[in-house]
Coordinates of C-alpha atoms (C1' of nucleotides) in Angstrom, one line a residue:
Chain A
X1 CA -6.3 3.2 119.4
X2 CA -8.1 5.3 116.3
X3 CA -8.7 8.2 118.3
X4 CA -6.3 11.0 119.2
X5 CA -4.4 10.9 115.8
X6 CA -6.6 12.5 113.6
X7 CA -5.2 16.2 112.3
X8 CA -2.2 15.6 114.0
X9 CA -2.9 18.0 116.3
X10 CA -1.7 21.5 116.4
X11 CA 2.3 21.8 115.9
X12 CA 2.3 20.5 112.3
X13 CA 1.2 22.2 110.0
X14 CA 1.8 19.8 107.2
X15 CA -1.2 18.1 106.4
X16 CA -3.8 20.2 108.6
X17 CA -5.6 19.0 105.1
X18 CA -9.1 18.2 107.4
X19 CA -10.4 17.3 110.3
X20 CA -10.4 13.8 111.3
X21 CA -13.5 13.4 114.3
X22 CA -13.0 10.4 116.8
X23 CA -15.8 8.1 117.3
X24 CA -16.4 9.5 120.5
X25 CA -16.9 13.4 118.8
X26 CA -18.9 12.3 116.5
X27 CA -21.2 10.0 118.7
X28 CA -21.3 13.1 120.9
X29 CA -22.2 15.4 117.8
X30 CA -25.2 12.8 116.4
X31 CA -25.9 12.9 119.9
X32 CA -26.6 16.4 120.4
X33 CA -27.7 16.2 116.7
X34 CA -30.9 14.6 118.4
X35 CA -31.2 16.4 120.8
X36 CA -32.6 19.2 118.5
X37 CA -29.6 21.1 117.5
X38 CA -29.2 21.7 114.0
X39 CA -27.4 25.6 113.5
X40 CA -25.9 25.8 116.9
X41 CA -25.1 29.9 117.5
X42 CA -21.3 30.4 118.2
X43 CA -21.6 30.1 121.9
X44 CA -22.9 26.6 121.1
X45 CA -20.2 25.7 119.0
X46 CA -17.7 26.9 121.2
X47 CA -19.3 25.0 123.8
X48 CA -19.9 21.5 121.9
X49 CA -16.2 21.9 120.8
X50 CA -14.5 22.7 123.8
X51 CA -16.6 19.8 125.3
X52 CA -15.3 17.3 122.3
X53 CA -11.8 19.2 122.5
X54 CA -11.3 16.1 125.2
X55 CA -11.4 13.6 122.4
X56 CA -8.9 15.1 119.9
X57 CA -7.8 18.5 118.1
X58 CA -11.0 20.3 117.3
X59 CA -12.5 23.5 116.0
X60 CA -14.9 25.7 115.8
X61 CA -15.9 25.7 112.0
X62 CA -15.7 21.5 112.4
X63 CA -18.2 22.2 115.1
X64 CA -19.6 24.8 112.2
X65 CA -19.5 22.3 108.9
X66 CA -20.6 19.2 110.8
X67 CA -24.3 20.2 111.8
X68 CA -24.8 21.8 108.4
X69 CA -23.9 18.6 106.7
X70 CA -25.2 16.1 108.9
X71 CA -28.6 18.6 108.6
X72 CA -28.2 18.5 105.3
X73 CA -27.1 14.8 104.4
X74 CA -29.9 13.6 107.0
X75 CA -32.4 15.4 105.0
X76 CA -31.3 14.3 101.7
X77 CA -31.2 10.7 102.7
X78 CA -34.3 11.1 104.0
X79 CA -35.7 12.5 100.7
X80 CA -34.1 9.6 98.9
X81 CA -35.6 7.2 101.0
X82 CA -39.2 9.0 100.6
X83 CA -38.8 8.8 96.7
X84 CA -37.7 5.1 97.9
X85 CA -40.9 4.3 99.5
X86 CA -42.7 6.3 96.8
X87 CA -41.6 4.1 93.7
X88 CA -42.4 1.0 95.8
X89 CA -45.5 2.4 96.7
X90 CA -46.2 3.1 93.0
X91 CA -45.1 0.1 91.3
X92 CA -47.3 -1.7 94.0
X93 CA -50.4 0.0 92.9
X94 CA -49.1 0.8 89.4
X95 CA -50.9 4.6 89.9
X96 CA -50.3 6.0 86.7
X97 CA -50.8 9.7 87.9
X98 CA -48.2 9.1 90.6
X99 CA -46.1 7.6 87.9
X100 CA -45.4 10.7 86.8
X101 CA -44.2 12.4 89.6
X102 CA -41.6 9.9 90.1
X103 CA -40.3 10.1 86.5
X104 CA -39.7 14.1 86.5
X105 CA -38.9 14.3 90.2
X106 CA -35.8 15.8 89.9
X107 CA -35.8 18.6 87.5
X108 CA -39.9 20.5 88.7
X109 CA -40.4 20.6 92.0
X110 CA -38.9 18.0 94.3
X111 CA -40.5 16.2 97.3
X112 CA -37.8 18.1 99.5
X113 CA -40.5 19.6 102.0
X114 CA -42.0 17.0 103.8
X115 CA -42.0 18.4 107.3
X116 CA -41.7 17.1 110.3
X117 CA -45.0 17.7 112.5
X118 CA -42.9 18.4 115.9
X119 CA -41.5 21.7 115.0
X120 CA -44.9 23.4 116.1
X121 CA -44.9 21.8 119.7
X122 CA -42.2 23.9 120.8
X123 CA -44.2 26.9 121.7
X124 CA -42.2 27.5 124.8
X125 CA -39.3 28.9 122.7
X126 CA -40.8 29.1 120.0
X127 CA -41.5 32.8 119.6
X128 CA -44.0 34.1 117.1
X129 CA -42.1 36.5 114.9
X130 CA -42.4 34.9 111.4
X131 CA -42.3 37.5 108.6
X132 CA -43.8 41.1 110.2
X133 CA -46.1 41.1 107.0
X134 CA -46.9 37.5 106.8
X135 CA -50.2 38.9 106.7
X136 CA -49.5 38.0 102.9
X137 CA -48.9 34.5 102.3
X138 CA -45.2 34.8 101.0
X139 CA -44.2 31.0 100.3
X140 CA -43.4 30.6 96.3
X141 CA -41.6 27.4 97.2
X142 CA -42.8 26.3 100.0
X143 CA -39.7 27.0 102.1
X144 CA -37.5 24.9 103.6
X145 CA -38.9 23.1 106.2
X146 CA -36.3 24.2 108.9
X147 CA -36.3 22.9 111.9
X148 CA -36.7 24.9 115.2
X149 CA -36.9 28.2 115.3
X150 CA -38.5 28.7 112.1
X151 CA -41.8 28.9 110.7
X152 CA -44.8 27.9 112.0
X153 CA -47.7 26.1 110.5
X154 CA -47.4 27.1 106.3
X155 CA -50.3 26.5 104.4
X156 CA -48.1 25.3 101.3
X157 CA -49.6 24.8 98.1
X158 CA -51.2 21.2 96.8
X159 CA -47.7 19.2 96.6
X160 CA -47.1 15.6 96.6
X161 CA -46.8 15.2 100.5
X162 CA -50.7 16.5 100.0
X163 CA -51.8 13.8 97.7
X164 CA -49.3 10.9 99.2
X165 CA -49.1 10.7 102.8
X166 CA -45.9 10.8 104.4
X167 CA -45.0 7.3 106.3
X168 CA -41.5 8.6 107.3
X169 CA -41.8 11.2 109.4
X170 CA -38.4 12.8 108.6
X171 CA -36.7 13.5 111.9
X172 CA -38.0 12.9 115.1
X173 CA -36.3 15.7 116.5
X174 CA -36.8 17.0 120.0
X175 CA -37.1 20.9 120.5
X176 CA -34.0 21.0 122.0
X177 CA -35.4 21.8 125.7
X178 CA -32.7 19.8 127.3
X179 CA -29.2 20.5 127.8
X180 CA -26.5 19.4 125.2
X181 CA -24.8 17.8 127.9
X182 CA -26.4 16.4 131.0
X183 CA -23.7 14.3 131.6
X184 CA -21.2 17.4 131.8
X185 CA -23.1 19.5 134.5
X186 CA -20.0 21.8 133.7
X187 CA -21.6 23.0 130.5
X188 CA -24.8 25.0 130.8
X189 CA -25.4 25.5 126.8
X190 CA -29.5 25.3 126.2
X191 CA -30.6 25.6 129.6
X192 CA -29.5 29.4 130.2
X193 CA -30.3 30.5 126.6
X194 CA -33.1 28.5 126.6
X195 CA -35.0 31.9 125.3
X196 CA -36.1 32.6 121.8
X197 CA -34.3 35.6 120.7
X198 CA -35.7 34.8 117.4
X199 CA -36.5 38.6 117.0
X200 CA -33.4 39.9 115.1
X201 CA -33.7 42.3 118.0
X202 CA -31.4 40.0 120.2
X203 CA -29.1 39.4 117.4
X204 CA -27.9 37.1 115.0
X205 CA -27.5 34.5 116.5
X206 CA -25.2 32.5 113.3
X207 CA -21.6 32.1 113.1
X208 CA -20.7 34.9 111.7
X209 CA -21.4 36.6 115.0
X210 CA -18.1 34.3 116.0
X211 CA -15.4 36.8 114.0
X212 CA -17.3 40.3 114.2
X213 CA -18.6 40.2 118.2
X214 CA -21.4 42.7 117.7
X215 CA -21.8 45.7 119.9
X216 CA -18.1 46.3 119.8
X217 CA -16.8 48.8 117.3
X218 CA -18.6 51.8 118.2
X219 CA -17.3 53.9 120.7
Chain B
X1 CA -30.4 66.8 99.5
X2 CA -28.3 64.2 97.4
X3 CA -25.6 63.5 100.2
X4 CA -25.0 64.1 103.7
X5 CA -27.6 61.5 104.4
X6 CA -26.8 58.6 104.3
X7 CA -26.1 56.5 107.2
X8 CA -25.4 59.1 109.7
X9 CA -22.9 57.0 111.1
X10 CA -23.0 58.5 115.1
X11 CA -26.5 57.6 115.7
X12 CA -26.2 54.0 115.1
X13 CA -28.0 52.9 118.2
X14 CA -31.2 53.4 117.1
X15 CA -31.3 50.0 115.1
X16 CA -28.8 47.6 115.4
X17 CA -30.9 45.2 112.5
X18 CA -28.9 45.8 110.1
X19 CA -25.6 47.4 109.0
X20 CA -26.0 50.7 106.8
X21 CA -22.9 51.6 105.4
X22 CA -22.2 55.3 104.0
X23 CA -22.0 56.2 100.5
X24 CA -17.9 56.4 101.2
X25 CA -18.0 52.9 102.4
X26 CA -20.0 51.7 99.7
X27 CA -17.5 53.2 96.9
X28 CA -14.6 52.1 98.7
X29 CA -16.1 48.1 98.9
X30 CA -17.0 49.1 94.7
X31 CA -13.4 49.9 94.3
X32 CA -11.7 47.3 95.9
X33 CA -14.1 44.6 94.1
X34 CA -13.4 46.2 91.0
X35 CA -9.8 45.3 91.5
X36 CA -10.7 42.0 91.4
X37 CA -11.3 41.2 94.9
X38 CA -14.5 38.6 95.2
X39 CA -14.3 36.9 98.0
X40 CA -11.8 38.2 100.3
X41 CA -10.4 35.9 103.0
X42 CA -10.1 36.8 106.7
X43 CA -6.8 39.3 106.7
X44 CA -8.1 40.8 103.6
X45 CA -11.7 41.2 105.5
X46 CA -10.3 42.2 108.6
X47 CA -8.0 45.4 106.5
X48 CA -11.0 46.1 104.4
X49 CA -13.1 46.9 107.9
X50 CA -10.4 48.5 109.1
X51 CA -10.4 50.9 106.3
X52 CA -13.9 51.6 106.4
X53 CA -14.4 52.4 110.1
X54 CA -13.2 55.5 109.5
X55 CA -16.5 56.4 108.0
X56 CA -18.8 54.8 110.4
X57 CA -19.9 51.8 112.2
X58 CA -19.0 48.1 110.2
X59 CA -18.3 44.5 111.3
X60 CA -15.9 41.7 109.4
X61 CA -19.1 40.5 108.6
X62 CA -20.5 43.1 106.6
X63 CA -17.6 43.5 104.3
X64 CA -17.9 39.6 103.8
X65 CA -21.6 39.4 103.0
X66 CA -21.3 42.7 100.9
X67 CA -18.6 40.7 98.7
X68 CA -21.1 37.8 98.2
X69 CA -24.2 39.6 97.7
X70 CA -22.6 41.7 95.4
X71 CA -20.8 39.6 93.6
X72 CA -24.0 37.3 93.1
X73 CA -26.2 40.2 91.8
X74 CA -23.5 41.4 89.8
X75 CA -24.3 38.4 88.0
X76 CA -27.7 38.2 88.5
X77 CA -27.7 41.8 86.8
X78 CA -25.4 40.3 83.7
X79 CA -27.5 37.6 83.3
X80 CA -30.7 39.6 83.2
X81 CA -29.0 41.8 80.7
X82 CA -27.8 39.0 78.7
X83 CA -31.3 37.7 78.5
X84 CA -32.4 41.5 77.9
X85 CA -30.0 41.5 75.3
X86 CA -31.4 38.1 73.5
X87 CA -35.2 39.8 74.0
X88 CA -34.0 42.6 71.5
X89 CA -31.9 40.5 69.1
X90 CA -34.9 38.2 68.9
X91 CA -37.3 40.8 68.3
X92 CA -35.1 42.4 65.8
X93 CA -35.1 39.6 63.9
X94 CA -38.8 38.6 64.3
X95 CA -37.8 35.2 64.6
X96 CA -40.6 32.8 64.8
X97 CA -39.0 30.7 67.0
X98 CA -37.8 33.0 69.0
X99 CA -41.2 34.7 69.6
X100 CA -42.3 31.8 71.5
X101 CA -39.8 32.5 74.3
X102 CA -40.6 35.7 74.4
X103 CA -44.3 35.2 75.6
X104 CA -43.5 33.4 78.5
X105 CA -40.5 35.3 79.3
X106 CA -41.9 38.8 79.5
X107 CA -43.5 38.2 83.5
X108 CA -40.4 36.9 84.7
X109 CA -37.9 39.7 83.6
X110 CA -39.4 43.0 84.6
X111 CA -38.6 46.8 84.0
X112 CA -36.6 46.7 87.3
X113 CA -33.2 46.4 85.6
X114 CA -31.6 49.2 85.2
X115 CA -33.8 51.4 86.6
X116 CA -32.6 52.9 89.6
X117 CA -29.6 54.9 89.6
X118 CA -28.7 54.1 93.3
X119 CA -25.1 53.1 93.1
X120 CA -25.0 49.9 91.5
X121 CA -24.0 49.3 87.6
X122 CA -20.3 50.5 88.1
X123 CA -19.1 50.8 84.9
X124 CA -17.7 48.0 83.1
X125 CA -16.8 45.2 85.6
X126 CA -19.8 43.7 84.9
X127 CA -18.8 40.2 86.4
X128 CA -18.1 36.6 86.3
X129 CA -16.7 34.1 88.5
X130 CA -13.7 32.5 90.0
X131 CA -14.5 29.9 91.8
X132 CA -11.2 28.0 93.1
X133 CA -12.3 24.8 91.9
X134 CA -13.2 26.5 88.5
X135 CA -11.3 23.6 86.2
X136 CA -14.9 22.5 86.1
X137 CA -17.9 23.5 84.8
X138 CA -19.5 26.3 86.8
X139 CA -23.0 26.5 85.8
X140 CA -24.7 23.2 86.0
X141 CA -28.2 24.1 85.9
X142 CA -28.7 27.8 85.0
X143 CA -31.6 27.3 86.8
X144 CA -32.8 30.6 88.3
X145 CA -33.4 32.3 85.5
X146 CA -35.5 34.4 87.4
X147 CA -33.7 36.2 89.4
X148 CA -34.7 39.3 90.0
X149 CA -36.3 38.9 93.6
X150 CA -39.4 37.8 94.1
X151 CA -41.3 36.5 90.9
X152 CA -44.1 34.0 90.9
X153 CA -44.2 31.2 88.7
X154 CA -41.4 29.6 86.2
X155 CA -41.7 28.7 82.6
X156 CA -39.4 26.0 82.8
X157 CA -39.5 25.8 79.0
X158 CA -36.3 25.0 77.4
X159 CA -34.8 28.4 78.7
X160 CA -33.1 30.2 75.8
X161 CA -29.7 29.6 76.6
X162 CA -30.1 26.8 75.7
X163 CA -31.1 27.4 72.7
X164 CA -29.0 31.0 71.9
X165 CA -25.2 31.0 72.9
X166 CA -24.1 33.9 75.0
X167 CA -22.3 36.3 73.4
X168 CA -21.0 38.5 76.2
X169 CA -17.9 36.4 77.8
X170 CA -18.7 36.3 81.3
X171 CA -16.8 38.8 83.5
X172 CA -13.3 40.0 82.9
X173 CA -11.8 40.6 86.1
X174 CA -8.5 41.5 87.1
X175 CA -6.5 38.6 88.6
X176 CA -6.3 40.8 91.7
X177 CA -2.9 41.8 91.7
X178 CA -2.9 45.2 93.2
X179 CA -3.0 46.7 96.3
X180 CA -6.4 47.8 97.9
X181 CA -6.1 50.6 98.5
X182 CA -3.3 52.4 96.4
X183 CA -3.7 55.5 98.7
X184 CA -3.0 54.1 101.7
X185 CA 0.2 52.3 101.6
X186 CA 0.0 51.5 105.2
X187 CA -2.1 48.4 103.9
X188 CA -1.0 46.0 101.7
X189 CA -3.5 43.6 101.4
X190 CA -3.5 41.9 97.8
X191 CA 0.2 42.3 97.3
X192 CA 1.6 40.0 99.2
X193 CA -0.7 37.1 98.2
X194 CA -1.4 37.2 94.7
X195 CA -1.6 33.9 94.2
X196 CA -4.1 31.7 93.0
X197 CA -3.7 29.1 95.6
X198 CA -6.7 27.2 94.0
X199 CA -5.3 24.2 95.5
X200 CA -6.6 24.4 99.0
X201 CA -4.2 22.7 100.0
X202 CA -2.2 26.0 101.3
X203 CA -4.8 26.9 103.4
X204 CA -8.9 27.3 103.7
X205 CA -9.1 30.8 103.0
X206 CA -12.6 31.6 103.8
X207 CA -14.9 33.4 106.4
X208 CA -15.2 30.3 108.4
X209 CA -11.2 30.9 109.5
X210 CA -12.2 34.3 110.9
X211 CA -13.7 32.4 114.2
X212 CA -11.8 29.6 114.3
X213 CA -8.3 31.3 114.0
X214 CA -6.6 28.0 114.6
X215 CA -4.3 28.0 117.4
X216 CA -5.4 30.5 119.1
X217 CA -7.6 29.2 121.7
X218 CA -5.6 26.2 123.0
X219 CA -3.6 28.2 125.7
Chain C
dG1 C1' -44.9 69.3 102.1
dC2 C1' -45.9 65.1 104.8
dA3 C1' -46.8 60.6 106.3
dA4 C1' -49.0 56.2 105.2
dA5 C1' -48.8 52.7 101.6
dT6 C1' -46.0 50.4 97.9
dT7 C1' -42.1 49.0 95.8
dA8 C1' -37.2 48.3 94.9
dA9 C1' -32.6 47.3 97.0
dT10 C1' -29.9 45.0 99.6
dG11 C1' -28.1 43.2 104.2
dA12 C1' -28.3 38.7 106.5
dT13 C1' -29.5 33.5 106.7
dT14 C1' -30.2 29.2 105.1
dT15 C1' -29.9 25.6 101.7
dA16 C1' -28.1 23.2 97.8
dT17 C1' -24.0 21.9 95.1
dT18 C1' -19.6 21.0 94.5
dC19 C1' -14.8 19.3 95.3
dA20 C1' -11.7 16.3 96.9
dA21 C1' -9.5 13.9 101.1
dG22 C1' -9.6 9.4 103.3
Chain D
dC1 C1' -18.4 5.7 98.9
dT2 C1' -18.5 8.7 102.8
dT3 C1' -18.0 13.2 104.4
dG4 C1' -15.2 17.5 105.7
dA5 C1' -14.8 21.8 103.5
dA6 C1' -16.0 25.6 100.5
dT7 C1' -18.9 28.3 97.6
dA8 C1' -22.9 29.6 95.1
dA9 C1' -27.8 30.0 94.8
dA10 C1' -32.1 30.9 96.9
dT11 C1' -34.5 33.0 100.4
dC12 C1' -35.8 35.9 104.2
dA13 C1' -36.2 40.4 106.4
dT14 C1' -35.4 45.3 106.8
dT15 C1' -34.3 49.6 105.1
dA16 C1' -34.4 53.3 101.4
dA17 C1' -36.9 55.0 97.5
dT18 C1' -41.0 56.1 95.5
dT19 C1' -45.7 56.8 94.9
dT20 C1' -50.1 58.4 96.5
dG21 C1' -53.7 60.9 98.9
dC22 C1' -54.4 64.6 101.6

DNA sequence: GCAAATTAATGATTTATTCAAG
DNA sequence: CTTGAATAAATCATTAATTTGC
């Protein structure tokens, strides 16, 4: 009924104007959204879209745009509700130092960090690369909290998460140690790769990689 | 001792981190983005690489992050000289007011302008932007300030742009209407597209394309 | 002269913003 | 209002300059 219509699939090229995703796509995305997967490599993406390919016309950068927003739009929905819980928090104890926090959140330094504690559990892919001379604390801001694949324990310096403690852990997020898609034994996306390779030494592992194909132009 | 260097281009191998391009490569990439170019789409990428394989080793994605990490500290650089620029006017004038910024301003903005001769500054391009959306306002927040790589804290003060109107009209820029590269009329990149084509509507001309090339994995 | 130690540049990634289609 | 798409800003990481002690 809704499905299959979206971009009107590939001879037109009148209104390729942007992708439409079917429920099942994205139900399948969110789902291996939770699985862990947040900046899928390009063998991932071309993976998860050839799987959703099924469902309707699909491609690569949709693949591409939809984990960054949904990582991004997941977080900041996450912040709002933590500044949420924060203002009820204050007006119920009427804290006048946490007052102010609330009223010049947006501009200084905003409650963005709040980690999640299950990044560290994933030692098994996890390398331990981290900056070669980390031997120097190097985190101005914090950082970003990313998911997997990044940063190990930070000290980080006395922020609000520090004073206010977090009821929301943001993300439950698994360390992606199971496949993308156990239903479809056809695909074999985590499991093989299932390695770090978080040493730049393997390679980049982004998208970009998708249009250059490293290891390719020197003869 | 001042050439020949370089990247060596034929050993390669011996660290595939990170791309090195040659002093020829460099001037060339200078050249074209002082015709205008800023963000080059795929074809234009693609030709660009082309052209510069000749003088060693180089991915699609080098010439596209070269184009946004130079145009971005090509403004950096601008803005850091605009500020340098305010930092002498004030003085000049010994004004009061003025002197305030000053103080706090003097850690953030360090010697490390103009100082080495490397390659950068090309003459007079200094640059601006041209976003395709750029009906709007471009600079919301201003924020950085401190941009020159890794500096510690932030004043946050009310930052003297606000306070002092610029003076030098960002970037000039040629509307890109000539050929890359004018010696080799086997490419024409620019020519043929001149336009604008702000409206997206024609087509999403950006990196992402380069490994999605719709229609071309749906045999 | 030279190599270890520092520092500056800059290539590569990630995140935050922005715009507009639906 | 939601969200796909696109770009800019911020950040990280590695290489080249350079300084420094011998």
């Amino acid at each position: 009924m809704e499905e299959s219509v979206a971009a009107g699939s590939s001879s037109s090229s009148s209104s390729c104007s942007r992708w439409n995703p079917t429920k099942e796509q994205i139900s399948t995305l969110e789902e291996i959204y939770n699985q862990g997967v947040r900046t899928p490599n390009p063998k991932e993406i071309k993976e998860i879209m050839e799987r959703l390919k099924v469902y309707g016309p699909i491609e690569g950068k949709n693949v591409f745009y939809w984990f960054q927003n949904h990582k991004a739009r997941q977080r900041q929905r996450q912040k709002d509700h933590h500044q949420q819980q924060l203002r009820l928090q204050q007006h119920h104890h009427h804290h006048p130092y946490f007052n102010r926090f609330l009223n010049s959140i947006s501009p200084p330094i905003s409650p963005t960090v709040v980690r999640s504690p299950a990044y560290g559990l994933v030692q098994s892919e996890i390398g331990h690369f981290q900056n070669q001379h980390s031997n120097m604390v190097v985190s101005p801001r914090t950082d970003q909290a990313l998911p997997v694949m990044k940063m190990p324990p930070q000290p980080i310096s006395p922020r609000i998460e520090d004073v206010v403690p977090m009821m929301i852990p943001p993300e439950p997020i698994h360390p992606r140690t199971l496949d993308l898609f156990p239903q479809h034994p056809t695909l074999t996306l985590a499991a093989g790769r299932a390695r770090q390779q978080s040493n730049h030494e393997l390679a980049n592992h982004n998208f970009i990689d998708f249009f250059t194909s490293p290891g390719r132009d020197q003869p």
